[in-house]
Amino acid sequence: SIPKDNFDAAIKDGKLNEEMSKKGLGLYITQEPDVTYTSFNMDDPVIGKNPNLRKAIALAIDTPTLIQKFYNGRAIVAQGPIPPDVDGYDPNFKNEFKEFNLAKAKEYLVKAGFPEGKGAPVLEYSTTNSTTARQMAEYFQQNMKALGIEVKIISNSWPQFTDKIRERKAQVWGIAWAADYPDAENFLQLLYGPNASPGPNGSNYNNKKFNELYDKAAHLPPGPERTKIYQQMRDVFVQDLPWIPDAHRLGYYLYQGWVSNLKHH
């Protein structure tokens, strides 16, 4: 009985839970252990060799609006590669390149050697051929146009898309990763140099310090020392930006009233 447009507002003020409870239903909301992100091919001679260009792009992406448009508000802004409720995640950490700040983005574009976008190459954004994927690619294209950067969208079937990444032929693309197991290592392995394509490190990121920290953490049990190393790896990642973390999605689960003691796994 609640209009779709008022869904999230209804949850916040309790109306939806009230309506569902009348029907004997409950709603469970959880932060999913995942991250969506915009990846760069670090082997690419343009985007991979120019960290200031990557930072300019990151600052020009309006992530809060992206979340409203494409996730119906059901996600939170990602500050790094590690999702909530996973060891190494810090809810107070703020990535300086995750704010939407077009003026600051243009300053980094000058540092990158492309004032007002002059002389900047056309970026190729690879995506899959679903309607939503195309619309999200167009949103990225729109954000970059405001920065002065032209983007060409290339749609692919899912097999073509994954082959392109494995063969190091993609330049920029959007993708997501959901945890195989709830440990930060499962996300940080996407950035480990020896895992480069055709391995899971599709960005082909290879930073010596990051790799050394990864190797050190791999030999430690869970605890404060390992958590500290995970956060150091996050900080190295932020300064290099081999990809831009976009969002951590929220899961919405309806359950019958006769289900007790529910905790979504």
Coordinates of C-alpha atoms in Angstrom, one line a residue:
S1 CA 0.0 0.0 0.0
I2 CA 3.1 2.3 0.1
P3 CA 4.1 3.9 -3.2
K4 CA 7.5 2.8 -4.5
D5 CA 8.9 6.3 -4.5
N6 CA 8.2 6.6 -0.7
F7 CA 9.8 3.2 0.1
D8 CA 13.0 4.3 1.8
A9 CA 11.2 7.2 3.6
A10 CA 8.7 4.7 4.8
I11 CA 11.4 2.5 6.2
K12 CA 13.0 5.4 8.1
D13 CA 9.8 6.5 9.8
G14 CA 8.6 3.0 10.5
K15 CA 5.5 2.9 8.3
L16 CA 6.7 0.1 6.1
N17 CA 7.6 -2.1 9.1
E18 CA 4.1 -1.3 10.5
E19 CA 2.4 -2.3 7.2
M20 CA 4.4 -5.5 6.9
S21 CA 3.9 -6.5 10.5
K22 CA 0.1 -6.3 9.9
K23 CA 0.7 -9.0 7.2
G24 CA 3.0 -10.9 9.5
L25 CA 6.2 -10.0 7.6
G26 CA 9.5 -8.6 8.7
L27 CA 12.3 -6.7 6.9
Y28 CA 16.0 -7.3 7.6
I29 CA 18.5 -4.8 6.2
T30 CA 22.2 -5.7 6.1
Q31 CA 25.4 -4.1 4.8
E32 CA 26.7 -6.6 2.1
P33 CA 30.4 -7.6 2.1
D34 CA 31.0 -6.3 -1.4
V35 CA 32.4 -3.3 -3.3
T36 CA 31.5 -1.9 -6.7
Y37 CA 34.3 0.0 -8.4
T38 CA 35.6 1.8 -11.5
S39 CA 38.8 0.1 -12.5
F40 CA 41.8 1.3 -14.5
N41 CA 44.2 -0.8 -16.5
M42 CA 47.5 0.1 -15.0
D43 CA 49.3 -1.3 -18.0
D44 CA 47.7 1.4 -20.2
P45 CA 50.2 4.0 -21.3
V46 CA 47.7 6.9 -20.6
I47 CA 45.6 6.1 -17.6
G48 CA 48.0 3.7 -15.9
K49 CA 51.0 6.1 -15.9
N50 CA 49.2 9.2 -14.7
P51 CA 48.0 9.1 -11.1
N52 CA 46.8 12.8 -11.2
L53 CA 44.5 11.9 -14.1
R54 CA 43.0 9.0 -12.0
K55 CA 42.6 11.3 -9.0
A56 CA 40.9 14.0 -11.2
I57 CA 38.5 11.3 -12.5
A58 CA 37.7 10.1 -9.0
L59 CA 36.9 13.6 -7.7
A60 CA 34.6 14.2 -10.7
I61 CA 32.3 11.2 -9.9
D62 CA 29.2 12.1 -8.0
T63 CA 28.8 8.9 -6.1
P64 CA 25.8 9.9 -3.8
T65 CA 23.7 10.7 -6.9
L66 CA 24.9 7.4 -8.5
I67 CA 23.6 5.5 -5.5
Q68 CA 20.3 7.2 -5.7
K69 CA 19.9 6.7 -9.4
F70 CA 21.1 3.1 -9.7
Y71 CA 20.7 1.5 -6.3
N72 CA 17.5 3.3 -5.1
G73 CA 19.5 4.7 -2.2
R74 CA 20.3 1.1 -1.0
A75 CA 24.1 1.5 -0.8
I76 CA 26.7 3.5 1.1
V77 CA 29.7 5.4 -0.4
A78 CA 32.8 3.2 -0.5
Q79 CA 36.0 4.8 0.8
G80 CA 38.4 2.0 0.1
P81 CA 38.5 -1.7 -1.1
I82 CA 37.5 -3.2 2.3
P83 CA 33.7 -3.4 3.0
P84 CA 31.9 -2.9 6.3
D85 CA 31.8 -5.7 8.9
V86 CA 35.1 -7.0 7.7
D87 CA 38.3 -6.8 9.7
G88 CA 40.3 -3.8 8.5
Y89 CA 37.3 -1.6 7.7
D90 CA 37.3 1.7 9.5
P91 CA 33.9 3.5 9.5
N92 CA 35.7 6.8 10.3
F93 CA 38.2 6.6 7.4
K94 CA 37.6 9.2 4.7
N95 CA 39.3 8.8 1.3
E96 CA 40.4 12.3 0.2
F97 CA 39.6 11.4 -3.5
K98 CA 36.1 10.2 -2.8
E99 CA 34.4 13.5 -2.3
F100 CA 32.5 15.0 -5.3
N101 CA 34.5 18.1 -5.9
L102 CA 34.7 19.3 -9.5
A103 CA 36.9 22.3 -8.8
K104 CA 39.4 20.1 -7.1
A105 CA 39.2 17.6 -9.9
K106 CA 40.1 20.3 -12.4
E107 CA 43.1 21.2 -10.3
Y108 CA 44.3 17.6 -10.6
L109 CA 43.6 17.6 -14.3
V110 CA 46.0 20.6 -14.6
K111 CA 48.6 18.5 -12.7
A112 CA 47.9 15.6 -15.1
G113 CA 48.9 17.9 -18.0
F114 CA 45.4 18.5 -19.4
P115 CA 44.1 21.9 -18.3
E116 CA 40.3 22.1 -18.8
G117 CA 40.7 18.7 -20.6
K118 CA 42.8 20.2 -23.4
G119 CA 44.9 17.5 -25.0
A120 CA 43.3 14.7 -23.0
P121 CA 42.8 11.5 -24.8
V122 CA 39.4 9.9 -25.3
L123 CA 38.9 7.3 -22.7
E124 CA 37.4 3.9 -23.6
Y125 CA 34.9 2.7 -21.0
S126 CA 34.1 -1.0 -21.3
T127 CA 30.8 -2.4 -20.0
T128 CA 28.3 -5.2 -20.5
N129 CA 25.3 -4.9 -22.8
S130 CA 22.5 -4.8 -20.2
T131 CA 20.4 -1.7 -20.1
T132 CA 21.4 -0.8 -16.5
A133 CA 25.1 -1.3 -17.3
R134 CA 24.8 1.0 -20.3
Q135 CA 23.0 3.7 -18.3
M136 CA 25.7 3.5 -15.6
A137 CA 28.4 3.9 -18.3
E138 CA 26.5 6.9 -19.6
Y139 CA 26.5 8.4 -16.1
F140 CA 30.3 8.0 -15.9
Q141 CA 30.5 9.6 -19.4
Q142 CA 28.3 12.5 -18.2
N143 CA 30.5 13.1 -15.1
M144 CA 33.6 13.1 -17.2
K145 CA 32.1 15.6 -19.7
A146 CA 31.7 18.1 -16.9
L147 CA 35.5 17.6 -16.2
G148 CA 36.3 18.1 -19.9
I149 CA 37.2 14.5 -20.7
E150 CA 35.5 12.6 -23.6
V151 CA 34.5 9.0 -23.0
K152 CA 33.7 6.3 -25.6
I153 CA 31.5 3.5 -24.3
I154 CA 32.1 0.0 -25.6
S155 CA 29.4 -2.6 -24.8
N156 CA 30.3 -6.3 -24.6
S157 CA 28.7 -9.6 -23.8
W158 CA 29.7 -10.8 -20.3
P159 CA 32.2 -13.4 -21.8
Q160 CA 33.7 -10.7 -24.1
F161 CA 33.9 -8.3 -21.2
T162 CA 35.8 -10.7 -18.9
D163 CA 38.1 -11.8 -21.7
K164 CA 39.0 -8.2 -22.4
I165 CA 40.0 -7.7 -18.8
R166 CA 42.0 -11.0 -18.6
E167 CA 43.8 -10.1 -21.9
R168 CA 44.6 -6.6 -20.6
K169 CA 42.7 -4.9 -23.5
A170 CA 40.3 -2.9 -21.4
Q171 CA 41.2 0.7 -20.4
V172 CA 38.5 1.7 -17.9
W173 CA 35.5 -0.4 -16.7
G174 CA 33.0 -0.8 -13.9
I175 CA 32.7 -4.0 -12.0
A176 CA 32.0 -5.4 -8.5
W177 CA 33.3 -8.0 -6.1
A178 CA 31.4 -9.8 -3.4
A179 CA 33.3 -11.6 -0.6
D180 CA 34.1 -15.3 -1.1
Y181 CA 34.9 -15.3 2.7
P182 CA 34.6 -12.4 5.2
D183 CA 38.2 -11.3 5.3
A184 CA 39.9 -8.2 3.9
E185 CA 42.4 -10.4 2.2
N186 CA 39.7 -11.5 -0.2
F187 CA 39.4 -7.9 -1.5
L188 CA 43.1 -6.9 -1.2
Q189 CA 44.1 -9.9 -3.3
L190 CA 42.4 -8.0 -6.2
L191 CA 45.4 -5.6 -5.9
Y192 CA 48.3 -8.0 -5.3
G193 CA 50.9 -7.7 -8.1
P194 CA 51.5 -11.5 -8.6
N195 CA 47.7 -11.8 -9.1
A196 CA 47.7 -9.6 -12.2
S197 CA 45.7 -10.6 -15.3
P198 CA 44.8 -13.3 -16.2
G199 CA 44.5 -13.5 -12.4
P200 CA 41.9 -11.7 -10.2
N201 CA 44.0 -8.4 -10.2
G202 CA 42.3 -7.1 -13.4
S203 CA 43.7 -3.6 -12.9
N204 CA 47.3 -5.1 -13.2
Y205 CA 48.3 -3.0 -10.2
N206 CA 51.8 -3.8 -8.9
N207 CA 53.1 -1.7 -6.0
K208 CA 56.2 -3.1 -4.2
K209 CA 55.2 -1.7 -0.8
F210 CA 51.6 -3.0 -1.2
N211 CA 52.9 -6.5 -2.2
E212 CA 55.3 -6.7 0.8
L213 CA 52.5 -5.7 3.2
Y214 CA 50.2 -8.3 1.6
D215 CA 52.8 -11.0 2.0
K216 CA 53.4 -10.0 5.7
A217 CA 49.7 -10.0 6.5
A218 CA 49.3 -13.5 4.9
H219 CA 51.5 -15.0 7.6
L220 CA 49.6 -13.4 10.5
P221 CA 46.6 -14.6 12.5
P222 CA 43.6 -12.2 13.0
G223 CA 44.5 -9.5 15.4
P224 CA 45.6 -5.9 15.9
E225 CA 48.9 -6.3 14.0
R226 CA 47.2 -7.7 10.9
T227 CA 44.4 -5.2 11.0
K228 CA 47.0 -2.4 11.1
I229 CA 48.7 -3.8 8.0
Y230 CA 45.3 -4.1 6.2
Q231 CA 44.8 -0.4 6.8
Q232 CA 48.3 0.5 5.6
M233 CA 47.5 -1.4 2.4
R234 CA 44.3 0.6 2.1
D235 CA 46.3 3.9 2.4
V236 CA 48.8 2.8 -0.3
F237 CA 45.8 2.0 -2.5
V238 CA 44.2 5.4 -2.0
Q239 CA 47.4 7.2 -3.0
D240 CA 47.8 5.2 -6.2
L241 CA 44.1 4.7 -7.1
P242 CA 44.3 1.7 -9.5
W243 CA 40.6 1.8 -9.2
I244 CA 37.9 4.0 -7.6
P245 CA 35.8 2.4 -4.9
D246 CA 32.2 3.3 -5.7
A247 CA 29.7 1.7 -3.2
H248 CA 29.0 -1.0 -0.7
R249 CA 25.5 -2.3 -1.4
L250 CA 22.7 -2.9 1.2
G251 CA 20.7 -6.1 1.2
Y252 CA 17.0 -5.9 1.9
Y253 CA 15.4 -9.2 2.9
L254 CA 11.7 -9.9 3.7
Y255 CA 10.9 -12.8 6.0
Q256 CA 7.7 -14.5 7.2
G257 CA 6.4 -13.6 10.7
W258 CA 6.8 -17.2 11.8
V259 CA 10.6 -17.0 11.3
S260 CA 12.4 -16.3 14.6
N261 CA 16.0 -15.3 15.5
L262 CA 16.9 -14.4 11.9
K263 CA 20.4 -13.1 11.0
H264 CA 21.2 -13.1 7.3
H265 CA 24.5 -14.9 6.7

